PDB file of C-alpha atoms in Angstrom:
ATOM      1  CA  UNK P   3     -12.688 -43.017 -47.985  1.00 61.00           C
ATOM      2  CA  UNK P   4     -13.756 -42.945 -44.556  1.00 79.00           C
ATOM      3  CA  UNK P   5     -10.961 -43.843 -43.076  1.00 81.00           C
ATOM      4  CA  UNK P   6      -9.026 -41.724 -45.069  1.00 81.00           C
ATOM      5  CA  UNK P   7     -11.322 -38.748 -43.519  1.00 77.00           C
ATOM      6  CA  UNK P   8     -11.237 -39.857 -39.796  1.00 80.00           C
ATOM      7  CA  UNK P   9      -7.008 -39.860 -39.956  1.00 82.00           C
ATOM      8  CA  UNK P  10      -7.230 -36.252 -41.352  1.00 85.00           C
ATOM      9  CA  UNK P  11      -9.833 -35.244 -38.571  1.00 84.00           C
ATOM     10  CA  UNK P  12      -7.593 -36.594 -36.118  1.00 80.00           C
ATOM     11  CA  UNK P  13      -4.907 -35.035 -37.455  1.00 87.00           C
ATOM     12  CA  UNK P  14      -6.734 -31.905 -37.486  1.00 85.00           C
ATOM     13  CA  UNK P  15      -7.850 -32.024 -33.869  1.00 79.00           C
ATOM     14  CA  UNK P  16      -4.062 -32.669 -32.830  1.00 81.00           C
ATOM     15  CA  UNK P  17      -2.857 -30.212 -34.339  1.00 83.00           C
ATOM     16  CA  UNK P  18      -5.250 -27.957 -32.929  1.00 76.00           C
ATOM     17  CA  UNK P  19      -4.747 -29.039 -29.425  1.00 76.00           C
ATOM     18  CA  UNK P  20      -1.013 -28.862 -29.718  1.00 76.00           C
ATOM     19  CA  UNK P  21      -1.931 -25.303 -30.768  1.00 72.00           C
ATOM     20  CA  UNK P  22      -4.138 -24.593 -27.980  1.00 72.00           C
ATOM     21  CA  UNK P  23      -1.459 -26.256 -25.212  1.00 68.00           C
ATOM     22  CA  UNK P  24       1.828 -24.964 -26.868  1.00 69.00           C
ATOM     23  CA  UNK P  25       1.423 -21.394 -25.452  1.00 68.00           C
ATOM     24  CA  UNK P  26       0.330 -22.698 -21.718  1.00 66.00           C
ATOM     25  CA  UNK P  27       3.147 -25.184 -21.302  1.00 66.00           C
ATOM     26  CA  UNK P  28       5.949 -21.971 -22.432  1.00 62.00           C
ATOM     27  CA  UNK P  29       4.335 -19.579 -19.891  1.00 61.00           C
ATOM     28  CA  UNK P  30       4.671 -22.777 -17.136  1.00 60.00           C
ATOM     29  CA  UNK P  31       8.215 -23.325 -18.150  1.00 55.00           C
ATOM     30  CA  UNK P  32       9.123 -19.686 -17.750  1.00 53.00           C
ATOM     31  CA  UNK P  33       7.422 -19.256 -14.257  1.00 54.00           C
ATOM     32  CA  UNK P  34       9.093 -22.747 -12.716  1.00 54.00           C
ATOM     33  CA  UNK P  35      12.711 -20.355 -14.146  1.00 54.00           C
ATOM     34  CA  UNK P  36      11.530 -17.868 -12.233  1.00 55.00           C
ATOM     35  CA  UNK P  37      11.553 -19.497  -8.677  1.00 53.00           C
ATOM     36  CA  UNK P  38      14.757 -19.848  -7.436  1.00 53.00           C
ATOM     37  CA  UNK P  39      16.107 -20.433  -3.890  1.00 55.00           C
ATOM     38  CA  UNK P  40      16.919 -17.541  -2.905  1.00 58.00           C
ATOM     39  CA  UNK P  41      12.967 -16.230  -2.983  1.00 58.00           C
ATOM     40  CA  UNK P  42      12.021 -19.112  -0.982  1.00 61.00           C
ATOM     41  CA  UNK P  43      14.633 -18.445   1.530  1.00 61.00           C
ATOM     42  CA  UNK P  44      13.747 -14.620   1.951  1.00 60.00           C
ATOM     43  CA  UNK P  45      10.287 -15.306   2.139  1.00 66.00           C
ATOM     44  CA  UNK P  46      10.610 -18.062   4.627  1.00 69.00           C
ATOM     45  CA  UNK P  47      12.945 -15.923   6.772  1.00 75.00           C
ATOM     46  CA  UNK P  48      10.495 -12.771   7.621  1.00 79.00           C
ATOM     47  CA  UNK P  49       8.467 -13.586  10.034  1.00 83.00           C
ATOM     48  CA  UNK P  50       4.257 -13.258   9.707  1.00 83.00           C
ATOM     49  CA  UNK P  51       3.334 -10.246  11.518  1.00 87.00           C
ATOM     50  CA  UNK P  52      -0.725 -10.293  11.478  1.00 88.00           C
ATOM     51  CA  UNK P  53      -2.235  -6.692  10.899  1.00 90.00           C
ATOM     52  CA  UNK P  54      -3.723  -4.836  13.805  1.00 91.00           C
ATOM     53  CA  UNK P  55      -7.987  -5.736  13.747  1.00 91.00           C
ATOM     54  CA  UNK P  56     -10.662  -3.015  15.248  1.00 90.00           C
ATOM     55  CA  UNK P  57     -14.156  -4.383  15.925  1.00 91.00           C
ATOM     56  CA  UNK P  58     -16.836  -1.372  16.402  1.00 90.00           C
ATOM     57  CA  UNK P  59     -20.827  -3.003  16.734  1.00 92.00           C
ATOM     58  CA  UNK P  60     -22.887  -1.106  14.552  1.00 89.00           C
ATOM     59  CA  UNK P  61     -25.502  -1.658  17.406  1.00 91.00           C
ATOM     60  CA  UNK P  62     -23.609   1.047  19.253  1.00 90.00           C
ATOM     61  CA  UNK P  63     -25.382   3.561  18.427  1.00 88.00           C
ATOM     62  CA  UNK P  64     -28.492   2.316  17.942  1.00 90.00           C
ATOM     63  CA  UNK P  65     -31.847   4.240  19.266  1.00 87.00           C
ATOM     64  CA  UNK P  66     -35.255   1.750  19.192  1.00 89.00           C
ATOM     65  CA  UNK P  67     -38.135   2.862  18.196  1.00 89.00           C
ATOM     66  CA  UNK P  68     -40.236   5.126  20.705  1.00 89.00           C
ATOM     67  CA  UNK P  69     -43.743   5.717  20.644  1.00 88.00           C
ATOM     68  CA  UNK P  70     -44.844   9.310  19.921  1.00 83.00           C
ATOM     69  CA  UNK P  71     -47.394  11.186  21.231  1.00 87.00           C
ATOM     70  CA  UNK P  72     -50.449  11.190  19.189  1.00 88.00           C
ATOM     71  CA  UNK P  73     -51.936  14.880  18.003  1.00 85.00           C
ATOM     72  CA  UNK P  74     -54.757  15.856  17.396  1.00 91.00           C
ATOM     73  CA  UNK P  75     -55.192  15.622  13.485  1.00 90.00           C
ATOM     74  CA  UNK P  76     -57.208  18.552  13.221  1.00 92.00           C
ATOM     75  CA  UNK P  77     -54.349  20.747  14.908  1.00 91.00           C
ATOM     76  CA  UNK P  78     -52.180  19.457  12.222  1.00 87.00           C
ATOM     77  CA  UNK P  79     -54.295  19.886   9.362  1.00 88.00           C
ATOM     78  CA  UNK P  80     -54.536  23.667  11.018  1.00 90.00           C
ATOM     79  CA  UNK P  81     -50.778  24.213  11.209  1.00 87.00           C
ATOM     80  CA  UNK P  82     -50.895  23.149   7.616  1.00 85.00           C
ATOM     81  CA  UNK P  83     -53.213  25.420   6.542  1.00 86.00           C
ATOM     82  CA  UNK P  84     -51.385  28.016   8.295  1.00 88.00           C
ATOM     83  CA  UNK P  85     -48.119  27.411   6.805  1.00 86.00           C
ATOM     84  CA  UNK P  86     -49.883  27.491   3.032  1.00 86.00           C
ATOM     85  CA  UNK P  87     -50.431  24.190   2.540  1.00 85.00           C
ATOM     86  CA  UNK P  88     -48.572  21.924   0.161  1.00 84.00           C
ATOM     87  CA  UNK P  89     -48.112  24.344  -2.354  1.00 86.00           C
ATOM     88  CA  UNK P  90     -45.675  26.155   0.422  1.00 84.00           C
ATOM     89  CA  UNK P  91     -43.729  22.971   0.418  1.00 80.00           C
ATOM     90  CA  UNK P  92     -43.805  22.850  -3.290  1.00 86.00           C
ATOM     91  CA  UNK P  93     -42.237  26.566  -3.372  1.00 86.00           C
ATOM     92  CA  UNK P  94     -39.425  25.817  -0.876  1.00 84.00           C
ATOM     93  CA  UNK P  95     -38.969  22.653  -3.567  1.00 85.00           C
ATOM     94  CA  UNK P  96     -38.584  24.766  -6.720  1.00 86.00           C
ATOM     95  CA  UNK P  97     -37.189  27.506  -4.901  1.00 84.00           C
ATOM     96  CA  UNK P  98     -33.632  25.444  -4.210  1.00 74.00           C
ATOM     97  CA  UNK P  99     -34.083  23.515  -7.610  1.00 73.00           C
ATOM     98  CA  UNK P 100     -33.336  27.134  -9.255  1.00 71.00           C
ATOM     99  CA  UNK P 101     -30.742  28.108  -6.934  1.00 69.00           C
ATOM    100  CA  UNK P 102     -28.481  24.528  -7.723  1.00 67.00           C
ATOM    101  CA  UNK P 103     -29.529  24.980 -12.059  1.00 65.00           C
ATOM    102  CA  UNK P 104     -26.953  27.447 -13.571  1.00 64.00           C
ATOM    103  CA  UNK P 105     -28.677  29.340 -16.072  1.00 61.00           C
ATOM    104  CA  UNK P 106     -29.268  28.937 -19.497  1.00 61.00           C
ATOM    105  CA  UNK P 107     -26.997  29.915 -21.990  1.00 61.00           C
ATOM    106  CA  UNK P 108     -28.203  31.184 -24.915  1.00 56.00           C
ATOM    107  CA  UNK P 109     -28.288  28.807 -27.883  1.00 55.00           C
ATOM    108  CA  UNK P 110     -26.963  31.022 -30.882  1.00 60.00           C
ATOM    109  CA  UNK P 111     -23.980  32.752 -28.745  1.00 58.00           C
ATOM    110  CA  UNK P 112     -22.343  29.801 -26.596  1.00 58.00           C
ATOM    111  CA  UNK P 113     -19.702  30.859 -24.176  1.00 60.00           C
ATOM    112  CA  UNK P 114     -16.351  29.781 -24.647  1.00 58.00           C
ATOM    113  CA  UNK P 115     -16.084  30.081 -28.595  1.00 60.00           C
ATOM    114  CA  UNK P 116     -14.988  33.737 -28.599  1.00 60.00           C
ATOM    115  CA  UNK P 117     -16.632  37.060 -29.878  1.00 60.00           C
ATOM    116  CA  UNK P 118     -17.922  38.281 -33.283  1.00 63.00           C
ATOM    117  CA  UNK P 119     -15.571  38.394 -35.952  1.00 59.00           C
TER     118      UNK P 119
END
């Protein structure tokens, strides 16, 4: 009985591999039809031109770090307070927020789905 099962697994995992290969080795044959001569010959005859190469450092441009001049942090904290603060800052924030949101259209009369019938 057991060897009766190990021949059928072995048959089994044949077949299965001659499944699994059959496909391969017909896609190998058709590419080897493909290559003929006169491919080689063409591609052998034009001559390797390599492309054209630019170098640019991105160093080039590069400005180190320079030391600033330190303020006085109470003259800052003034200019600050001049300017309004951070709530100033917060405005100018909002402010071009609202300017880049279209506005709202209104939920029961969408545009684009044509008037009252």
């Amino acid at each position: 009985m057991n060897e009766a099962l190990a021949r059928s697994f072995l048959q089994a995992v044949v077949f299965f591999l001659f499944l699994l290969c059959a496909p391969f080795s017909l896609f190998s044959s058709s590419s080897w039809s493909q290559s003929g001569s006169e491919t080689s010959v063409a591609i052998r005859a034009t001559p390797f031109v390599p492309p054209a190469l630019s170098y640019a450092s991105v160093f080039e441009n590069y400005h180190g770090y320079q030391d600033q001049e330190v303020a006085s942090w109470l003259e800052a904290n003034e200019t600050v307070g001049h300017i309004g603060g951070w709530r100033s800052y917060l405005e100018e924030a909002s402010q071009s927020q609202q300017d880049q949101i279209p506005p709202a259209e209104d939920a029961h009369h969408p545009s684009g789905h044509g008037g009252k019938p």
